[in-house]
PDB file of C-alpha atoms in Angstrom:
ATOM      1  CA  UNK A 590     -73.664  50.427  46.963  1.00 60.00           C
ATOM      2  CA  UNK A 591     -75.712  52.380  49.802  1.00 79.00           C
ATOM      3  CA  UNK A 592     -76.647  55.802  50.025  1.00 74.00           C
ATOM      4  CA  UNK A 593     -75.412  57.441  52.738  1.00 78.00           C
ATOM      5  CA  UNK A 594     -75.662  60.986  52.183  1.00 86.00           C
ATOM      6  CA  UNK A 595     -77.100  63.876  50.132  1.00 90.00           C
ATOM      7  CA  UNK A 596     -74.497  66.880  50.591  1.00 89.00           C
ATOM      8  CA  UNK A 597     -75.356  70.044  49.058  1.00 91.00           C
ATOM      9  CA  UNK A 598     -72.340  73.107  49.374  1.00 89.00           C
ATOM     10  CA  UNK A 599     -73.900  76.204  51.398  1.00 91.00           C
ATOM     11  CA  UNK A 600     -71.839  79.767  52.126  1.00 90.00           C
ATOM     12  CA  UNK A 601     -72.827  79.988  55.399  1.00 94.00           C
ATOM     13  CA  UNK A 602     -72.742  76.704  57.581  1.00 95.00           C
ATOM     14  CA  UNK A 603     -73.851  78.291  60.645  1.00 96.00           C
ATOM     15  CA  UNK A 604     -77.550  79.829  58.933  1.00 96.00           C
ATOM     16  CA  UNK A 605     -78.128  76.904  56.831  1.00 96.00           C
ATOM     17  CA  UNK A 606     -77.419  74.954  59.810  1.00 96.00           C
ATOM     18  CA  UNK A 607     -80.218  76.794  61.626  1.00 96.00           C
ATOM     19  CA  UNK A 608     -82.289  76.836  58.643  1.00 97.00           C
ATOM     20  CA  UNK A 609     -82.758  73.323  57.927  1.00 97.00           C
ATOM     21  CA  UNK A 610     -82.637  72.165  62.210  1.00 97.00           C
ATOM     22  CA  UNK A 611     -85.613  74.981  62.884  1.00 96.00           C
ATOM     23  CA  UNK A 612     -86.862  74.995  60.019  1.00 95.00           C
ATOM     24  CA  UNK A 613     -87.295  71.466  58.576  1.00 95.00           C
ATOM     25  CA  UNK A 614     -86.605  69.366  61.837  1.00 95.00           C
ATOM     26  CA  UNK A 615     -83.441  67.855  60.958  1.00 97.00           C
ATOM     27  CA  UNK A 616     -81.828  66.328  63.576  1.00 97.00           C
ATOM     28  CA  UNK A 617     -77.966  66.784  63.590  1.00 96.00           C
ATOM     29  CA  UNK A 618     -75.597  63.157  63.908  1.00 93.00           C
ATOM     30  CA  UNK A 619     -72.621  64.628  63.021  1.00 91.00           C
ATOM     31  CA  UNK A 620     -71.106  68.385  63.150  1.00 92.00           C
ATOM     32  CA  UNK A 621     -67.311  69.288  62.459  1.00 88.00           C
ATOM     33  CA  UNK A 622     -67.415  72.684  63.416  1.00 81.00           C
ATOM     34  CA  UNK A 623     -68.118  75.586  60.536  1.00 87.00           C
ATOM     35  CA  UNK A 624     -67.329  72.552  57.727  1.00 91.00           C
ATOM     36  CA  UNK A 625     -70.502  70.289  57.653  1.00 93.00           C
ATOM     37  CA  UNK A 626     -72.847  68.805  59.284  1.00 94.00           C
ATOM     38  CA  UNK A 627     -74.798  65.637  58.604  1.00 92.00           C
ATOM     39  CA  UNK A 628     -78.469  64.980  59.595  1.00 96.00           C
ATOM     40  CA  UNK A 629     -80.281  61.765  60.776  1.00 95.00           C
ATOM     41  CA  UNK A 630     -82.086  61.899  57.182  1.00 95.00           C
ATOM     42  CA  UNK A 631     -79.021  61.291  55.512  1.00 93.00           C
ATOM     43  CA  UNK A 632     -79.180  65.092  54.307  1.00 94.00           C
ATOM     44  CA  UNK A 633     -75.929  66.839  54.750  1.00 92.00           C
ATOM     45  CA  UNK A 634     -74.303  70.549  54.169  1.00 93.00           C
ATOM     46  CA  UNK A 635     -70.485  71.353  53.569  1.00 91.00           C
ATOM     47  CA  UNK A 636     -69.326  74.742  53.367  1.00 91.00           C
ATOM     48  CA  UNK A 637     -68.989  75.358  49.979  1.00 88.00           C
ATOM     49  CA  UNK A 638     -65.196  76.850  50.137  1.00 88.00           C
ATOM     50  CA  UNK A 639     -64.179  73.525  51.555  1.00 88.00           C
ATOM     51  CA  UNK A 640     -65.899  71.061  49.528  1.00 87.00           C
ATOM     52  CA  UNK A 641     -65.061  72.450  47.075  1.00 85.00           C
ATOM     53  CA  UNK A 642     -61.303  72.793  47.458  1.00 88.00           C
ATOM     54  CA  UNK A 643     -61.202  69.378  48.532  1.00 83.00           C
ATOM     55  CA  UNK A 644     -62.818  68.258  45.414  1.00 80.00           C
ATOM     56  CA  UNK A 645     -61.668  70.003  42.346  1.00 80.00           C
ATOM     57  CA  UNK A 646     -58.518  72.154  44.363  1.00 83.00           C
ATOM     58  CA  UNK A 647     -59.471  75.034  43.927  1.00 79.00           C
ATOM     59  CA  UNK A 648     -62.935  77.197  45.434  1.00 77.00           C
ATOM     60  CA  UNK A 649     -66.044  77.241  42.946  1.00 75.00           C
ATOM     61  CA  UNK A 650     -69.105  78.819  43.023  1.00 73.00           C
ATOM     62  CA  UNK A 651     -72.567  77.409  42.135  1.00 68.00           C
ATOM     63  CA  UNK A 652     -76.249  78.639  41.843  1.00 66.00           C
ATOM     64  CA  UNK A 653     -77.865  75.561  44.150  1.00 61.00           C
ATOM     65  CA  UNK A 654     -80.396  75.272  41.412  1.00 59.00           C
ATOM     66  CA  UNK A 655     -79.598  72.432  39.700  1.00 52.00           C
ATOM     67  CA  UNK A 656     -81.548  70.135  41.917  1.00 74.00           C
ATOM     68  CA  UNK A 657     -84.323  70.015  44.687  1.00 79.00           C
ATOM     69  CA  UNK A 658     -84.509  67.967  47.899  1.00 89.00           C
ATOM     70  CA  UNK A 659     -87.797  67.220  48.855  1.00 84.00           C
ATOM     71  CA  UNK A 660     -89.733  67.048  52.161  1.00 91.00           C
ATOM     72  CA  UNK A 661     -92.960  65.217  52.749  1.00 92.00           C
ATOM     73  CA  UNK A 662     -95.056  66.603  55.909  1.00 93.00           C
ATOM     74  CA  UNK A 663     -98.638  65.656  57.764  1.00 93.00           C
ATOM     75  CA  UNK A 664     -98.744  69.771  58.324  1.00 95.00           C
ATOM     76  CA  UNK A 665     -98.106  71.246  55.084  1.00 96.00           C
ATOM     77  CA  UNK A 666     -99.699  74.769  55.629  1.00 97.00           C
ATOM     78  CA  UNK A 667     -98.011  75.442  59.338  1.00 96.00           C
ATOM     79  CA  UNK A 668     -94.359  74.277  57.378  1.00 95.00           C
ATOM     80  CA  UNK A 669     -95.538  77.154  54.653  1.00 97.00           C
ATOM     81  CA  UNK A 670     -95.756  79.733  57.254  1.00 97.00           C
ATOM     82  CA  UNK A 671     -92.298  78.256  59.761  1.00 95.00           C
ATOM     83  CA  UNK A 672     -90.429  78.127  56.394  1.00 95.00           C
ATOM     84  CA  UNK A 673     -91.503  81.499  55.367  1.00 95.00           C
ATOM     85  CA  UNK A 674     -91.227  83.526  58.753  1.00 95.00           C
ATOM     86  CA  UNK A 675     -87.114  81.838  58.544  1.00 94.00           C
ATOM     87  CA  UNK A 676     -87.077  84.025  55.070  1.00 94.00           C
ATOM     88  CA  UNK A 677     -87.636  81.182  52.551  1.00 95.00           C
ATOM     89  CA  UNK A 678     -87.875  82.684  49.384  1.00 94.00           C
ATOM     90  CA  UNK A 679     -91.186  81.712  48.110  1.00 94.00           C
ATOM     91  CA  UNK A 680     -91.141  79.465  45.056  1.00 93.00           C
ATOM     92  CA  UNK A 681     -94.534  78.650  45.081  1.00 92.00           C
ATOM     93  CA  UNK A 682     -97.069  78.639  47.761  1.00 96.00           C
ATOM     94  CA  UNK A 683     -98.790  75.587  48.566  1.00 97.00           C
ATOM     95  CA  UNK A 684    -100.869  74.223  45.239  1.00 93.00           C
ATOM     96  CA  UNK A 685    -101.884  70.719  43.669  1.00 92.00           C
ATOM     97  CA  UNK A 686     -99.239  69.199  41.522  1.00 92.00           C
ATOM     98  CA  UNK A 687     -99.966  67.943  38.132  1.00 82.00           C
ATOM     99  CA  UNK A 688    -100.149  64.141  39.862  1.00 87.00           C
ATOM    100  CA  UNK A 689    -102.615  65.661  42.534  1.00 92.00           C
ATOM    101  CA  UNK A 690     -99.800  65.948  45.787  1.00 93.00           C
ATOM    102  CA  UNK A 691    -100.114  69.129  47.440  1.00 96.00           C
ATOM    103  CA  UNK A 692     -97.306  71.020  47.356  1.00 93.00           C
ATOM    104  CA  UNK A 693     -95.018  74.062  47.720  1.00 94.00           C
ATOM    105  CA  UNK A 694     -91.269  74.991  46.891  1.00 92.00           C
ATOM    106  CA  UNK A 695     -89.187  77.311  48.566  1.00 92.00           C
ATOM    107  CA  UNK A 696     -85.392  78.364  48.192  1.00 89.00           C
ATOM    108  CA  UNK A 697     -83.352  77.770  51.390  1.00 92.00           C
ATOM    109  CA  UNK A 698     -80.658  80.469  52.306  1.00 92.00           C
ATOM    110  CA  UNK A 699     -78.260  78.982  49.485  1.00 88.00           C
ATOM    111  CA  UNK A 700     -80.714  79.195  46.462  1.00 86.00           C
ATOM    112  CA  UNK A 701     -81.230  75.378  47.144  1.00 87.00           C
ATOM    113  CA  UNK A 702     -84.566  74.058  45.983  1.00 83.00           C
ATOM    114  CA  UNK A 703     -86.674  72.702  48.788  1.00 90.00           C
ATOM    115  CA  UNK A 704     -89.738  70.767  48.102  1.00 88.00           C
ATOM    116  CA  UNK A 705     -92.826  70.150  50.774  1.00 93.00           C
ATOM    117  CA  UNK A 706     -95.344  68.293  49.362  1.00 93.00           C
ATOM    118  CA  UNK A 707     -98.228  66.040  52.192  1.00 94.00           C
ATOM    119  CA  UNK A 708     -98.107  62.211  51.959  1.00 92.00           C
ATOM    120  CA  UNK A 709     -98.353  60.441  49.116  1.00 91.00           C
ATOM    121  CA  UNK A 710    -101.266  58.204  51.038  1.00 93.00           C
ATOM    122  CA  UNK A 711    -102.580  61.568  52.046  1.00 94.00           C
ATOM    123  CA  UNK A 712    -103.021  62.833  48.159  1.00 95.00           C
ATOM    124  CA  UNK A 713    -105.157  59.035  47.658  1.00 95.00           C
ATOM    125  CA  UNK A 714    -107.136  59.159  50.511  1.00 95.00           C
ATOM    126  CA  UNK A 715    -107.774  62.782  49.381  1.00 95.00           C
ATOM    127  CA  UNK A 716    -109.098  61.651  45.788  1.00 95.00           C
ATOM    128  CA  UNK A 717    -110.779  58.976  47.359  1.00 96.00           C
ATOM    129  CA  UNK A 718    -112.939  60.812  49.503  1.00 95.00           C
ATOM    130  CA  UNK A 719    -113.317  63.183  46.678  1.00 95.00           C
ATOM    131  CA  UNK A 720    -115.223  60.130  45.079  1.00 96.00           C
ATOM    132  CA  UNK A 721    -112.549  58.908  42.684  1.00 96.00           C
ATOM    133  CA  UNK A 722    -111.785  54.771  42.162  1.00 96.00           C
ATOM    134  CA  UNK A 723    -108.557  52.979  42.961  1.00 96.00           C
ATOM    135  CA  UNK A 724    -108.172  52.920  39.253  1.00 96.00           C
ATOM    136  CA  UNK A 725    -108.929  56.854  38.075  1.00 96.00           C
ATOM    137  CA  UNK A 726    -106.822  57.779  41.122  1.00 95.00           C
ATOM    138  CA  UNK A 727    -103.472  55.570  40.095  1.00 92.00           C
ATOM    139  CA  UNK A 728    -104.244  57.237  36.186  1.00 93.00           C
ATOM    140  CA  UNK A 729    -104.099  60.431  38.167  1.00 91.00           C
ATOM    141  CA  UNK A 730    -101.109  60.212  40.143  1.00 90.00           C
ATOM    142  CA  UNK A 731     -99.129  57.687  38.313  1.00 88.00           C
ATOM    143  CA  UNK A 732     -98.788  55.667  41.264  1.00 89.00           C
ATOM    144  CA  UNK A 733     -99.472  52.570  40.441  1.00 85.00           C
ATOM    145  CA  UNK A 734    -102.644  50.716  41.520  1.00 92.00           C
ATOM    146  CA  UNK A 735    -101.486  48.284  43.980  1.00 91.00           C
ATOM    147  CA  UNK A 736     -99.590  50.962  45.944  1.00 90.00           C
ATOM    148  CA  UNK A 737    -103.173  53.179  45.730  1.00 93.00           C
ATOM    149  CA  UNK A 738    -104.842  49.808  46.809  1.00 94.00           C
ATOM    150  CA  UNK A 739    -102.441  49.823  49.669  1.00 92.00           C
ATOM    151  CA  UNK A 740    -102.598  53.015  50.708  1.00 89.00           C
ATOM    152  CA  UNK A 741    -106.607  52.475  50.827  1.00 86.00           C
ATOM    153  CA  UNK A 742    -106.338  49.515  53.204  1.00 88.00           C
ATOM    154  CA  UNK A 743    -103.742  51.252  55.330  1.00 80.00           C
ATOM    155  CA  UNK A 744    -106.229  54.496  55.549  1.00 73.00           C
ATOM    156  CA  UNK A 745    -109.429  52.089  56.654  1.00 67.00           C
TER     157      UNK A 745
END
């Protein structure tokens, strides 16, 4: 089985549509007018009314909060401020996770959790320079030392 595409139901096809294209630089493959559109990420929205007549016959209604699609970004703090000024409600601004990633969390116009968090090789180069080892900065992170070793040799 392959992947092929992360839908999530949205009200509004036509904001959300703007939302995550000017917002989060999704690039659009596939539109079928005010029903869904898929990205080039494999990201995807579906007017909620439809999908959800198509799937269970009959139109639901749900809170968007039961999951989070996340972002990763080389720019974290100008995505904070683009993300805001298109009325992201503010989860959290932009703060160290408990592995170390920067990060923030906005809602999108749906209530859909959206995380941005830098690089994963950004966070290890990061510790590194901070003066941390390969080794105390995989028991940070939980990413496992090879991949932290890799990262490393990809940085110098």
């Amino acid at each position: 089985m392959t992947l092929t595409a992360t839908a999530i139901f949205v009200d509004n096809i036509e904001v959300s549509k703007e939302f995550y294209v000017g917002a989060l630089k999704q690039k659009i493959v596939m539109e079928s007018e005010g029903a869904y559109v898929a990205f080039e990420s494999g990201l995807a929205i579906w007017k909620t009314q439809m999908a959800t007549e198509t799937i269970f016959g009959a139109a639901q209604k749900f809170n968007g909060q039961s999951f989070e699609i996340c972002f990763e970004t080389e720019t974290i703090e100008d995505d904070f401020k683009k993300l805001t000024e298109f009325g992201a409600g503010v989860i959290s601004k932009i703060e160290p996770q408990p592995w170390g990633q920067m990060a923030f969390r906005v809602f999108d116009p749906d209530g859909h959790i959206i995380e941005v968090a830098e690089p994963l090789s950004h966070t290890v180069e990061r510790l590194l320079d901070s003066g941390y080892d390969h080794e105390q900065v995989s028991q940070m992170t939980h990413i496992p030392l090879e991949m932290v070793k890799q990262f490393s040799a990809d940085i110098n």
